[in-house]
PDB file of C-alpha atoms in Angstrom:
ATOM      1  CA  MET A   1      14.257-111.558 -51.569  1.00 87.00           C
ATOM      2  CA  ARG A   2      15.643-108.685 -53.789  1.00 91.00           C
ATOM      3  CA  ALA A   3      17.264-107.166 -51.120  1.00 95.00           C
ATOM      4  CA  VAL A   4      18.544-107.307 -47.441  1.00 96.00           C
ATOM      5  CA  ILE A   5      19.021-103.541 -45.547  1.00 96.00           C
ATOM      6  CA  TYR A   6      21.222-103.603 -42.499  1.00 95.00           C
ATOM      7  CA  PRO A   7      24.107-100.950 -41.755  1.00 92.00           C
ATOM      8  CA  GLY A   8      25.652-104.294 -40.138  1.00 92.00           C
ATOM      9  CA  LEU A   9      26.844-105.915 -43.899  1.00 93.00           C
ATOM     10  CA  PRO A  10      29.425-104.693 -45.969  1.00 94.00           C
ATOM     11  CA  SER A  11      27.450-104.098 -48.909  1.00 93.00           C
ATOM     12  CA  HIS A  12      25.388-101.029 -47.201  1.00 93.00           C
ATOM     13  CA  PRO A  13      26.481 -97.619 -48.028  1.00 94.00           C
ATOM     14  CA  ARG A  14      26.820 -96.629 -44.543  1.00 93.00           C
ATOM     15  CA  TYR A  15      28.921 -99.805 -43.504  1.00 94.00           C
ATOM     16  CA  ALA A  16      31.884 -98.106 -42.519  1.00 95.00           C
ATOM     17  CA  LEU A  17      30.150 -95.240 -40.610  1.00 95.00           C
ATOM     18  CA  ALA A  18      28.059 -97.685 -38.693  1.00 93.00           C
ATOM     19  CA  GLN A  19      31.456-100.090 -37.665  1.00 93.00           C
ATOM     20  CA  ARG A  20      32.723 -96.839 -36.572  1.00 94.00           C
ATOM     21  CA  LEU A  21      29.945 -95.586 -34.676  1.00 94.00           C
ATOM     22  CA  LEU A  22      28.629 -99.142 -33.061  1.00 91.00           C
ATOM     23  CA  PRO A  23      31.746-101.051 -32.859  1.00 89.00           C
ATOM     24  CA  GLN A  24      29.935-103.543 -30.711  1.00 89.00           C
ATOM     25  CA  GLY A  25      26.706-104.432 -33.188  1.00 84.00           C
ATOM     26  CA  GLN A  26      24.258-102.229 -35.340  1.00 81.00           C
ATOM     27  CA  SER A  27      20.973-103.197 -34.171  1.00 86.00           C
ATOM     28  CA  GLY A  28      18.231-105.768 -34.017  1.00 90.00           C
ATOM     29  CA  VAL A  29      16.098-104.028 -36.725  1.00 93.00           C
ATOM     30  CA  ILE A  30      16.776-105.278 -40.475  1.00 96.00           C
ATOM     31  CA  SER A  31      14.809-104.118 -43.272  1.00 96.00           C
ATOM     32  CA  ILE A  32      13.821-106.470 -46.517  1.00 97.00           C
ATOM     33  CA  ARG A  33      12.508-106.205 -49.757  1.00 97.00           C
ATOM     34  CA  LEU A  34      10.782-109.010 -51.332  1.00 97.00           C
ATOM     35  CA  ASP A  35      10.733-110.123 -54.645  1.00 94.00           C
ATOM     36  CA  THR A  36       6.676-110.250 -54.815  1.00 94.00           C
ATOM     37  CA  ASP A  37       3.541-108.667 -55.314  1.00 94.00           C
ATOM     38  CA  ASP A  38       1.103-107.759 -52.849  1.00 93.00           C
ATOM     39  CA  ALA A  39      -0.414-111.065 -52.529  1.00 94.00           C
ATOM     40  CA  GLY A  40       2.960-112.649 -52.253  1.00 95.00           C
ATOM     41  CA  LEU A  41       3.645-110.042 -48.968  1.00 95.00           C
ATOM     42  CA  ARG A  42       0.603-110.830 -47.472  1.00 95.00           C
ATOM     43  CA  ARG A  43       1.483-114.685 -47.860  1.00 95.00           C
ATOM     44  CA  PHE A  44       4.813-114.148 -46.265  1.00 97.00           C
ATOM     45  CA  VAL A  45       3.278-112.500 -43.111  1.00 97.00           C
ATOM     46  CA  GLN A  46       0.453-114.491 -42.651  1.00 97.00           C
ATOM     47  CA  ALA A  47       2.738-117.378 -42.903  1.00 97.00           C
ATOM     48  CA  LEU A  48       5.445-115.972 -40.160  1.00 98.00           C
ATOM     49  CA  LYS A  49       4.394-118.553 -37.102  1.00 98.00           C
ATOM     50  CA  ILE A  50       6.954-116.036 -34.551  1.00 98.00           C
ATOM     51  CA  PHE A  51       6.929-112.706 -35.841  1.00 97.00           C
ATOM     52  CA  THR A  52       3.752-110.721 -35.306  1.00 96.00           C
ATOM     53  CA  LEU A  53       2.545-108.163 -37.868  1.00 96.00           C
ATOM     54  CA  ALA A  54       2.870-104.752 -35.490  1.00 95.00           C
ATOM     55  CA  GLU A  55       2.846-100.948 -36.423  1.00 91.00           C
ATOM     56  CA  SER A  56       5.315-100.685 -33.338  1.00 86.00           C
ATOM     57  CA  LEU A  57       8.957-102.107 -34.110  1.00 83.00           C
ATOM     58  CA  GLY A  58       9.553-101.559 -29.695  1.00 81.00           C
ATOM     59  CA  GLY A  59       9.437-105.090 -27.573  1.00 84.00           C
ATOM     60  CA  VAL A  60      11.376-107.884 -26.709  1.00 93.00           C
ATOM     61  CA  GLU A  61       9.382-110.032 -29.185  1.00 96.00           C
ATOM     62  CA  SER A  62       9.837-110.671 -33.010  1.00 97.00           C
ATOM     63  CA  LEU A  63       8.093-108.252 -34.890  1.00 97.00           C
ATOM     64  CA  ILE A  64       7.569-107.426 -38.400  1.00 97.00           C
ATOM     65  CA  ASN A  65       6.180-104.296 -40.367  1.00 96.00           C
ATOM     66  CA  HIS A  66       4.865-103.063 -43.817  1.00 97.00           C
ATOM     67  CA  PRO A  67       5.812 -99.439 -43.490  1.00 97.00           C
ATOM     68  CA  TRP A  68       4.019 -99.058 -46.821  1.00 97.00           C
ATOM     69  CA  SER A  69       0.690 -99.557 -45.608  1.00 96.00           C
ATOM     70  CA  MET A  70       1.359 -99.030 -41.734  1.00 96.00           C
ATOM     71  CA  THR A  71       3.725 -96.586 -40.076  1.00 94.00           C
ATOM     72  CA  HIS A  72       4.231 -94.621 -43.551  1.00 96.00           C
ATOM     73  CA  ALA A  73       0.474 -95.230 -44.907  1.00 96.00           C
ATOM     74  CA  ALA A  74       0.168 -90.933 -44.223  1.00 97.00           C
ATOM     75  CA  ILE A  75       2.656 -89.697 -46.505  1.00 98.00           C
ATOM     76  CA  PRO A  76       1.867 -89.026 -49.812  1.00 98.00           C
ATOM     77  CA  GLN A  77       3.152 -91.871 -52.165  1.00 97.00           C
ATOM     78  CA  ALA A  78       5.459 -90.087 -53.767  1.00 98.00           C
ATOM     79  CA  ILE A  79       7.318 -88.720 -51.141  1.00 98.00           C
ATOM     80  CA  ARG A  80       7.413 -92.706 -49.160  1.00 98.00           C
ATOM     81  CA  LEU A  81       9.149 -94.043 -52.599  1.00 97.00           C
ATOM     82  CA  GLU A  82      11.678 -90.803 -52.285  1.00 97.00           C
ATOM     83  CA  LYS A  83      12.111 -92.035 -49.603  1.00 96.00           C
ATOM     84  CA  GLY A  84      12.532 -95.504 -50.415  1.00 95.00           C
ATOM     85  CA  VAL A  85       9.463 -96.545 -48.642  1.00 97.00           C
ATOM     86  CA  THR A  86       8.184 -98.874 -51.443  1.00 97.00           C
ATOM     87  CA  PRO A  87       5.237-101.614 -51.199  1.00 97.00           C
ATOM     88  CA  ASP A  88       7.697-104.267 -51.131  1.00 97.00           C
ATOM     89  CA  LEU A  89       9.645-103.167 -48.537  1.00 98.00           C
ATOM     90  CA  LEU A  90       9.107-105.231 -44.919  1.00 98.00           C
ATOM     91  CA  ARG A  91      11.114-103.900 -41.633  1.00 97.00           C
ATOM     92  CA  ILE A  92      11.785-106.484 -39.243  1.00 96.00           C
ATOM     93  CA  SER A  93      12.837-106.065 -35.153  1.00 95.00           C
ATOM     94  CA  VAL A  94      14.516-109.003 -33.997  1.00 95.00           C
ATOM     95  CA  GLY A  95      13.416-109.949 -30.278  1.00 94.00           C
ATOM     96  CA  ILE A  96      14.773-112.298 -27.754  1.00 95.00           C
ATOM     97  CA  GLU A  97      14.090-116.027 -29.285  1.00 97.00           C
ATOM     98  CA  HIS A  98      16.513-118.002 -30.594  1.00 97.00           C
ATOM     99  CA  ALA A  99      18.359-116.897 -33.904  1.00 95.00           C
ATOM    100  CA  ALA A 100      17.816-120.543 -35.040  1.00 98.00           C
ATOM    101  CA  ASP A 101      13.958-120.518 -34.379  1.00 98.00           C
ATOM    102  CA  LEU A 102      13.719-116.764 -36.365  1.00 97.00           C
ATOM    103  CA  GLN A 103      16.106-118.125 -39.152  1.00 97.00           C
ATOM    104  CA  ALA A 104      13.691-121.203 -39.638  1.00 98.00           C
ATOM    105  CA  ASP A 105      10.274-119.309 -39.203  1.00 98.00           C
ATOM    106  CA  LEU A 106      11.809-116.706 -42.212  1.00 97.00           C
ATOM    107  CA  ALA A 107      13.035-119.694 -44.704  1.00 97.00           C
ATOM    108  CA  GLN A 108       9.632-121.464 -44.382  1.00 97.00           C
ATOM    109  CA  ALA A 109       7.617-117.834 -44.669  1.00 97.00           C
ATOM    110  CA  LEU A 110      10.199-117.217 -48.041  1.00 96.00           C
ATOM    111  CA  ALA A 111       9.296-120.900 -49.271  1.00 95.00           C
ATOM    112  CA  THR A 112       5.244-119.939 -49.676  1.00 93.00           C
ATOM    113  CA  LEU A 113       6.408-117.110 -52.117  1.00 93.00           C
ATOM    114  CA  THR A 114       8.519-119.553 -54.558  1.00 85.00           C
ATOM    115  CA  ALA A 115       5.839-122.812 -53.962  1.00 71.00           C
ATOM    116  CA  SER A 116       3.382-120.242 -55.330  1.00 59.00           C
ATOM    117  CA  GLU A 117       5.206-119.210 -58.521  1.00 54.00           C
TER     118      GLU A 117
END
């Protein structure tokens, strides 16, 4: 994994602002950047058993989105890159499933990346 982008992490550039505005917690949406190519991204998403690939992240179930090819695909590439929407970016919406199950699902999908390298 190249990066985890979440305002609840001290490493996030807007962490202090998020803590001040949302002291009870930030949200159930997390962005990640995977250190892999397009085939690896597909492998990762296809390996998920709980998270569902979806255009919208609004729901009670855990969802995952690839903005580069989905929600932001119509935006010119230069603008996407300027805004940080890169081909390696995935957005995850955490649903109401058990946290341990979600963690295990992500871990087993990440393992498909290291197993094929």
